[in-house]
XYZ file of C-alpha atoms in Angstrom:
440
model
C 14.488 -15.667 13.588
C 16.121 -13.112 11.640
C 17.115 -13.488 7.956
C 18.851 -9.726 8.074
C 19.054 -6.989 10.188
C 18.943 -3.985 7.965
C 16.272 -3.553 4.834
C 18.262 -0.225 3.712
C 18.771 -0.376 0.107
C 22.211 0.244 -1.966
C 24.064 3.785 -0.784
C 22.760 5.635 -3.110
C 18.954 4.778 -2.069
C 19.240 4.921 1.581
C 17.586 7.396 3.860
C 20.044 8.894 5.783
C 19.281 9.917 9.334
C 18.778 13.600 9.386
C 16.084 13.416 6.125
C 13.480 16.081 6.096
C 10.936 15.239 8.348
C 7.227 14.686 6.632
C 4.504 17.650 6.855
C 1.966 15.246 6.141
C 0.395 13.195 8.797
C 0.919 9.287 8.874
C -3.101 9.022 7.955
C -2.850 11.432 5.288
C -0.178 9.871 3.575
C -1.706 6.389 4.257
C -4.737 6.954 3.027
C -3.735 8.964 -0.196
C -1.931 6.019 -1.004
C -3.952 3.389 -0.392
C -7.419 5.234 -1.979
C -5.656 5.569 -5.381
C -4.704 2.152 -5.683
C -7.548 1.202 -4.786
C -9.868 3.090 -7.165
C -6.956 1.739 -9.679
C -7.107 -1.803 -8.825
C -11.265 -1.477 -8.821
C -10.714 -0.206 -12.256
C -8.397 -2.840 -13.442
C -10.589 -6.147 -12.019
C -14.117 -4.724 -13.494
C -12.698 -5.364 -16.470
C -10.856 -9.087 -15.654
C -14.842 -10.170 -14.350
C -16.336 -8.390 -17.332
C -13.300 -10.069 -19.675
C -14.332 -13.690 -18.383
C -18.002 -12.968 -18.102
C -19.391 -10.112 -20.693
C -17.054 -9.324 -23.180
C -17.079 -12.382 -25.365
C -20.634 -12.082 -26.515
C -20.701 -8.466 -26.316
C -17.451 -7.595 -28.250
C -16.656 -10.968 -30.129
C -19.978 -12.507 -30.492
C -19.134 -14.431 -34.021
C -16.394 -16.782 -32.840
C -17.087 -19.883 -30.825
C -17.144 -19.489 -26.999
C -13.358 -20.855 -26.238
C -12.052 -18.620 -28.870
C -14.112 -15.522 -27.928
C -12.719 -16.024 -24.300
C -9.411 -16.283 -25.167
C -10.103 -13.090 -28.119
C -11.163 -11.576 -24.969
C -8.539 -12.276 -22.384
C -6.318 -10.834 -25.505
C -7.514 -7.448 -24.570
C -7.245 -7.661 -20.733
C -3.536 -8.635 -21.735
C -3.234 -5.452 -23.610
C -2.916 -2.842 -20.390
C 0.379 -4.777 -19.066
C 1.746 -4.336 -22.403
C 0.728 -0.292 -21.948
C 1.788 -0.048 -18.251
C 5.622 0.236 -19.082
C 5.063 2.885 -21.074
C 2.729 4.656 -18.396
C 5.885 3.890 -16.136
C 8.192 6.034 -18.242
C 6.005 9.050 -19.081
C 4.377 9.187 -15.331
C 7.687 8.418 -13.988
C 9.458 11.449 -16.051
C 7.129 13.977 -14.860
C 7.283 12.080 -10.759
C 10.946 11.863 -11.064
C 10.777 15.362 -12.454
C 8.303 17.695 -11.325
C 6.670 15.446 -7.950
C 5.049 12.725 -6.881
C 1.878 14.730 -6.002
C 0.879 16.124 -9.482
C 1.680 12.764 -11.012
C 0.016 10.761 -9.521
C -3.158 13.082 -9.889
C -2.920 12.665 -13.685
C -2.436 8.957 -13.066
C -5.462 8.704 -11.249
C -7.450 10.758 -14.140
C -6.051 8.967 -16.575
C -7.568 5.398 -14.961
C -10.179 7.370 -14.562
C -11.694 8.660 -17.367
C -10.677 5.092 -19.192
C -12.574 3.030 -17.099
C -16.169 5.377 -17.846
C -15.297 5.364 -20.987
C -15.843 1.671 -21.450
C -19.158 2.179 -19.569
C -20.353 3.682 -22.321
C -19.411 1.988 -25.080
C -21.497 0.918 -27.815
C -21.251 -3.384 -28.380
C -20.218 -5.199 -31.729
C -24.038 -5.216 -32.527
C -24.197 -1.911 -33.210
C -20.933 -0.652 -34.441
C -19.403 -3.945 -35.626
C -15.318 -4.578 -35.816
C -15.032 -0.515 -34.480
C -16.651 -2.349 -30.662
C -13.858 -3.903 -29.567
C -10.282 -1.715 -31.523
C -12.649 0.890 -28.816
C -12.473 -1.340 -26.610
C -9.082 -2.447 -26.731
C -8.199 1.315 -26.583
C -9.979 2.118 -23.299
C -8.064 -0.995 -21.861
C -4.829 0.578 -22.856
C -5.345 3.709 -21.243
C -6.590 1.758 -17.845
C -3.060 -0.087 -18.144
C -1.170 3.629 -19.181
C -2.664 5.452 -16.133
C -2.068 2.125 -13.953
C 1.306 2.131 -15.102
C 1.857 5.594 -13.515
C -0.046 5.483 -10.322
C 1.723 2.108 -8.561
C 5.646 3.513 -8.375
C 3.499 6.696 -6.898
C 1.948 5.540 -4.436
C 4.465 3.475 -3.268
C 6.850 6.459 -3.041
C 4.360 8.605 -1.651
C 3.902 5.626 1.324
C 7.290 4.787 1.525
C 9.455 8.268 1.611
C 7.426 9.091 3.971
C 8.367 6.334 6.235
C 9.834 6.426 9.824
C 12.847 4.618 9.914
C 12.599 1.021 10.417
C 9.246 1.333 8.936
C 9.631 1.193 5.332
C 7.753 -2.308 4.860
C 4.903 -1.997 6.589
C 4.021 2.210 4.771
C 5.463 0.348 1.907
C 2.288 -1.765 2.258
C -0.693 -0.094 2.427
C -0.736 1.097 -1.055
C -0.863 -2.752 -1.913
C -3.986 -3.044 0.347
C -5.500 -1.493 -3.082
C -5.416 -4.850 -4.877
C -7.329 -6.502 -2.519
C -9.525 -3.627 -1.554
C -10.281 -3.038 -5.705
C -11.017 -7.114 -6.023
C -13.470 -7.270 -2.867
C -15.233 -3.663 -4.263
C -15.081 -5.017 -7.868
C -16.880 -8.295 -6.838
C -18.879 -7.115 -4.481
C -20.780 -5.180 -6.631
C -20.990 -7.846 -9.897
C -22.501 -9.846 -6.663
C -24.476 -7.123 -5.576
C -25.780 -6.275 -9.336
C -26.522 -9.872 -9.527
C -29.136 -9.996 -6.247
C -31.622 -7.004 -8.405
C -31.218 -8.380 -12.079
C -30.805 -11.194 -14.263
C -27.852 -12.400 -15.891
C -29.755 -11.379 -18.988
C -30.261 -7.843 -17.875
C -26.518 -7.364 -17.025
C -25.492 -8.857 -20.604
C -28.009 -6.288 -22.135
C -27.171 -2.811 -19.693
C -26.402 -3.970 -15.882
C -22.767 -4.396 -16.598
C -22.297 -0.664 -18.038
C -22.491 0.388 -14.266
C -19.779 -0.697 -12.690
C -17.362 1.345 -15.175
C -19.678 4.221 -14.627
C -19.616 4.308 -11.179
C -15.564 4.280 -11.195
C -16.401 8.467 -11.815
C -17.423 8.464 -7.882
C -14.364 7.026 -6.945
C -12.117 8.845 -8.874
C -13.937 12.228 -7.480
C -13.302 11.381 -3.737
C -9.307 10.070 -4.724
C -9.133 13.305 -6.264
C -10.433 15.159 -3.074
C -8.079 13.253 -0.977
C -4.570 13.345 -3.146
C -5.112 17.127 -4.028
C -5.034 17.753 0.249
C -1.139 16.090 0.748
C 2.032 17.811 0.080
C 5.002 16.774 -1.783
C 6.840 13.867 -0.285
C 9.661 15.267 1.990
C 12.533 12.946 -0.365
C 11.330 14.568 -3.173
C 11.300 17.928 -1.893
C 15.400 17.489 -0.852
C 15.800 16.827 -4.366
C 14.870 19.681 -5.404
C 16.222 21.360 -2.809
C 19.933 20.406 -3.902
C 18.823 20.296 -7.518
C 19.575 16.651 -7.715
C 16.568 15.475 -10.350
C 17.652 14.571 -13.763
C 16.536 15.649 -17.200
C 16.305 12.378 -18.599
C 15.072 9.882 -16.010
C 14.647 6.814 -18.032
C 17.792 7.486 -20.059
C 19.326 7.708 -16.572
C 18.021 4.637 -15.014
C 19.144 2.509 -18.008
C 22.600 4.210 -18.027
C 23.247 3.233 -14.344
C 20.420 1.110 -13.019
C 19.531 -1.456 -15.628
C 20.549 -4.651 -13.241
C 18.152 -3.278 -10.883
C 15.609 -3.090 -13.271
C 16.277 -6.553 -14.894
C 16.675 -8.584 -11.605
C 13.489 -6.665 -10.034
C 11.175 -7.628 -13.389
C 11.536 -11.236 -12.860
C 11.926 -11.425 -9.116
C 8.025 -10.045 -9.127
C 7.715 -12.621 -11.739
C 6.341 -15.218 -9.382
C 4.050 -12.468 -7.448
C 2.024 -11.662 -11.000
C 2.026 -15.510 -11.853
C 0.151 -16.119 -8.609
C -2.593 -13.517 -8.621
C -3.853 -13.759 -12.051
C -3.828 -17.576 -11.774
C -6.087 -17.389 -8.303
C -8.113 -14.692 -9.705
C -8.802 -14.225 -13.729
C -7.905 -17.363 -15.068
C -9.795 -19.356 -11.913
C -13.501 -17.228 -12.078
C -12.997 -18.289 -16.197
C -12.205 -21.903 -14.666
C -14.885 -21.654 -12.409
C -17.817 -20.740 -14.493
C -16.989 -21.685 -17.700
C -15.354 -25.084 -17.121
C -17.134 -26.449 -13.627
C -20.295 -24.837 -14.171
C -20.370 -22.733 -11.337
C -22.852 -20.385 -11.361
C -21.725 -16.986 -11.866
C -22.696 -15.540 -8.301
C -20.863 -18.235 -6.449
C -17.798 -17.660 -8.749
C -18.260 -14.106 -7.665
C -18.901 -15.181 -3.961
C -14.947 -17.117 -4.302
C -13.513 -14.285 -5.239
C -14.996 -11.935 -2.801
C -13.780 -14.562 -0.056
C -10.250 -14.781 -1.496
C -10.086 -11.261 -1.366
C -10.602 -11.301 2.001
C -7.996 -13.689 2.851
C -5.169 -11.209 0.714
C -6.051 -8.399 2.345
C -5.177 -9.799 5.669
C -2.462 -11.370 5.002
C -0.643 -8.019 3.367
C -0.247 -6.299 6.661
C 1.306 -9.563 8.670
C 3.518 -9.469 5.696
C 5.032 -5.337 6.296
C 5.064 -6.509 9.995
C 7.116 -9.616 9.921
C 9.506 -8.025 7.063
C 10.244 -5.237 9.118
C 11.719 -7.322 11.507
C 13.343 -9.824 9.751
C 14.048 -8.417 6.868
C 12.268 -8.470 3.236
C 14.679 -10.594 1.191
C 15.242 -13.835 3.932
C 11.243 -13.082 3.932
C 11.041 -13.036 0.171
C 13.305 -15.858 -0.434
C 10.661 -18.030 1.847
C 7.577 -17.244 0.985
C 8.696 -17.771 -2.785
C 9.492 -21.716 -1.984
C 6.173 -21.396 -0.437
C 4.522 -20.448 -3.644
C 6.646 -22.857 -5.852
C 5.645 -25.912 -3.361
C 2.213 -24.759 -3.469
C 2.304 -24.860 -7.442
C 3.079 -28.639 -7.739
C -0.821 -29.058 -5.934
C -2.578 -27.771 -8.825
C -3.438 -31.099 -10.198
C -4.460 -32.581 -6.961
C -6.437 -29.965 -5.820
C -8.649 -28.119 -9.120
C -9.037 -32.067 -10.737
C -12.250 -31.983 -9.414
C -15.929 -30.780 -9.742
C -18.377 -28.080 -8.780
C -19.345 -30.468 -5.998
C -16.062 -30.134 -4.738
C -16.177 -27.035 -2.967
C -14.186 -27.496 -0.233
C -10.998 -27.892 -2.483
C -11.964 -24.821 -4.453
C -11.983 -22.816 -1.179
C -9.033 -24.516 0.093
C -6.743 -23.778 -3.515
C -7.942 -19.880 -3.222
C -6.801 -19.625 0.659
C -3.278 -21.280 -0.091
C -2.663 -18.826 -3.139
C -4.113 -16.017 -2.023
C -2.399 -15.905 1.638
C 0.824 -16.214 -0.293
C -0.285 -13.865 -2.702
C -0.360 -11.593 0.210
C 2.669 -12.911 1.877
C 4.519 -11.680 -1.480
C 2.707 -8.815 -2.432
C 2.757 -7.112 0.785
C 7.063 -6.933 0.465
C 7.476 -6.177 -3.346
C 6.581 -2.571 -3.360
C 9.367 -1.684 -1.001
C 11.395 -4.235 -2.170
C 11.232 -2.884 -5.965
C 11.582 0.341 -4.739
C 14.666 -0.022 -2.387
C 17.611 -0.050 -5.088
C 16.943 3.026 -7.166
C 18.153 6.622 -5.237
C 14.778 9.299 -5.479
C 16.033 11.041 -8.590
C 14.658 7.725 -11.037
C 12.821 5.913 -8.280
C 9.227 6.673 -9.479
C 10.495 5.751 -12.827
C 13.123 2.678 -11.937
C 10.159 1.078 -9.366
C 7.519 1.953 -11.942
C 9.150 0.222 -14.264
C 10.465 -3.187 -12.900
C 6.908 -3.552 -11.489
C 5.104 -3.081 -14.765
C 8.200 -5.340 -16.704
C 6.823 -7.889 -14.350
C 3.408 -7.204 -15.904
C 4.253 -7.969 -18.907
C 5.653 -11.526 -18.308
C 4.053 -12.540 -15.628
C 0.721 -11.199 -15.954
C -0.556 -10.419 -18.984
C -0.630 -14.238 -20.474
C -1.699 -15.516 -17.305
C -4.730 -16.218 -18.076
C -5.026 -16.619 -21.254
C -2.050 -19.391 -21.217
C -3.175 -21.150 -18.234
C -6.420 -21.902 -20.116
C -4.742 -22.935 -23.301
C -2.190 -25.541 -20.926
C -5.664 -26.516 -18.901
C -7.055 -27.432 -21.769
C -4.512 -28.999 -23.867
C -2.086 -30.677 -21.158
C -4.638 -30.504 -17.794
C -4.843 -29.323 -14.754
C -0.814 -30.057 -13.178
C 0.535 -28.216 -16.004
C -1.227 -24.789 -14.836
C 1.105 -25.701 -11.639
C 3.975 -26.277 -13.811
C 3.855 -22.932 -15.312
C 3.659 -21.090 -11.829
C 6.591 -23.321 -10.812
C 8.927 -22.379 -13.356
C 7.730 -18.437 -12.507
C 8.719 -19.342 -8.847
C 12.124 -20.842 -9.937
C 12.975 -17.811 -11.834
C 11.716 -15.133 -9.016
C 14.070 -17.416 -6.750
C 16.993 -16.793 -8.540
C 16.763 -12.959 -8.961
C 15.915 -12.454 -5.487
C 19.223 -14.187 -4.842
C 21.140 -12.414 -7.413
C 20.179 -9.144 -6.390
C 21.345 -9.895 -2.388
C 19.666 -8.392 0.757
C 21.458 -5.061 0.642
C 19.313 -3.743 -2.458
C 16.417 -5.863 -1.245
């Protein structure tokens, strides 16, 4: 079946036939993209487990635990909030000087964020200065974050054969699934040598820490690629602008506006079947923390497979017919939320059932967007315009995720969780329509 034949975006973002051929090699490029989003997605979900599981009594120990959670999920919210802005100033300097160098700051940026919280001291010791550090730290994971996506994308996808687009387009998306599994693993791992008490008191200090290793083999890899040959036309015939953003908002601002909120459903969906259930999990059904953990690990599993059937099947069918479905999929899939999580920890089996259904979609979406966000901006703004939409999308689809999933939960039950994703669904729906499979 084929929804449309041709994924090339608008005129002024299509590849034309006689581009500059790459002078890196389809692994380099592949891996430097995918390594940095992974180290960047690692980064990111340490802190989601540690926001659910260590943060409250570490970093708001005098409030009761509902309020302490949600004090907590407060700061994970704060890095979507910063990732715009990390889109703009990494996206200048991408859309400006190259993706290379850019997305090397990016990664240091995450980086040195993430140890940073590692070593922090807790409320016990430095009182109300414990978490404003905290919520610092978090907004430079979410300011580097903010720069590193659009790059790694772009380094992926201008690098593309033609006809290939979706499927380079994503492996820098196998990060999120790659960071989740590495993230959990090692909380699970942790868990297997110490107590809980012993990774309240130091044990949960290493994860952060150990980000530095990470970051030092990204480095290694990212410093060994060349500029992307799209990029390196640009310059070539002195196309870049000054003023990137200024640009992109001048000429592009549909783009960015119908891109935001057709991701809108994509965000919904992951930090519902990942944040907001391990909170649901442990602190509402009891589960003990390492089988929590254990879910997780397993759902990451099941996204990471699914992303590269999704660049496969896109490529031939075409991303916004593909889109368009697998967003139904995800609004159908919301109206089982009462059915399925009204249970108990007994009830595994529909625990494991509600993480394969969301996070196969998950993966069914996520593996398109990158490309797709990327498609209608021409190389001069794209870091910046795909930067951008993505981390817009952030903002309002992600970053009260979990916090207002577990105020509905609790207040209007379990089908209203599904409501919310629903609505996110309905309005994804719309803008993929709006914006049409030529830009898509």
């Amino acid at each position: 079946m084929k929804f449309n034949q041709s994924n090339s975006p608008s005129a002024g973002a299509s590849i034309a036939s006689d581009r500059p051929k790459p002078t890196n090699t389809p692994a380099q490029i592949l891996t430097a993209s995918v390594i940095g989003t992974t180290i960047e997605f690692f980064d990111f979900y340490i802190y989601a487990t540690a926001a659910v599981l260590i943060f409250p009594s570490l970093f708001f120990p005098g409030s009761d635990p509902t309020t302490a959670l949600l004090a907590s999920f407060a700061t994970f919210s704060i890095a979507f909030f910063a990732r715009p802005l990390g889109a703009i100033v990494f996206g200048h300097y991408g859309d400006r000087i190259g993706r290379k160098t850019t997305l090397v700051a990016a990664l240091l940026t995450m980086g040195i964020s993430t140890v940073t919280i590692g070593l922090l001291p807790t409320y016990d010791q430095i009182g109300i200065w414990a978490p404003l550090m905290l919520a610092l730290c978090r907004f430079g994971q979410g300011f580097g974050l903010g720069g590193e996506w659009g790059g790694a994308v772009l380094l992926a996808t201008e690098n593309a054969p033609e006809g290939k687009r979706s499927w380079y387009g994503m492996f820098p998306q196998l990060g999120a699934p790659l960071g989740l599994l590495l993230s959990s693993g090692l909380f699970w791992i942790l868990l297997h040598f110490i107590t809980q008490e012993e990774l309240l008191a130091w044990g949960w200090r290493l994860p952060f820490l150990s980000s530095i290793l990470l970051v030092g083999i990204g480095l290694w890899i990212r410093l060994s690629i060349t500029e992307t040959p799209e990029f390196a036309e640009a310059i070539k015939k002195d196309k870049r602008v000054s003023v990137p953003v200024a640009e992109l908002f001048r000429n592009h601002k549909l783009s960015v506006f119908l891109g935001t909120f057709a991701a809108l459903a994509t965000f919904v969906l992951f930090y519902l079947a990942t944040a907001w259930l391990l909170s649901y999990n442990v602190k509402v059904l009891q589960i003990p923390f390492k089988d929590a953990l254990l879910i997780q690990i397993y759902g990451s599993v099941v996204f990471g497979l699914t992303i590269p059937f999704a660049g496969k099947i896109a490529d031939r069918t075409g991303r916004y017919g593909f889109l368009l479905i697998v967003t139904v999929l995800i609004g159908a899939f919301a109206l089982s939320f009462g059915p399925l999580m009204q249970g108990s920890a007994e009830n595994e089996a529909s625990i494991y059932l509600f993480v394969t259904i969301s996070l196969m979609l998950m993966g069914l979406t996520y593996g398109v967007i990158g490309a797709a966000l990327a498609a209608p901006f021409p190389a001069q703004v794209r870091y910046t315009g795909s930067s951008l939409t993505f981390n817009f999308a952030g903002i309002f689809g992600a970053s009260l995720a979990p916090y207002a999933a577990t105020w509905l939960q609790m207040n209007y039950g379990m089908a209203y969780v599904g409501y919310y994703l629903l609505a996110a669904a309905a309005i994804s729906l719309l803008c993929i329509l709006a914006t049409g499979p030529k830009k898509i």
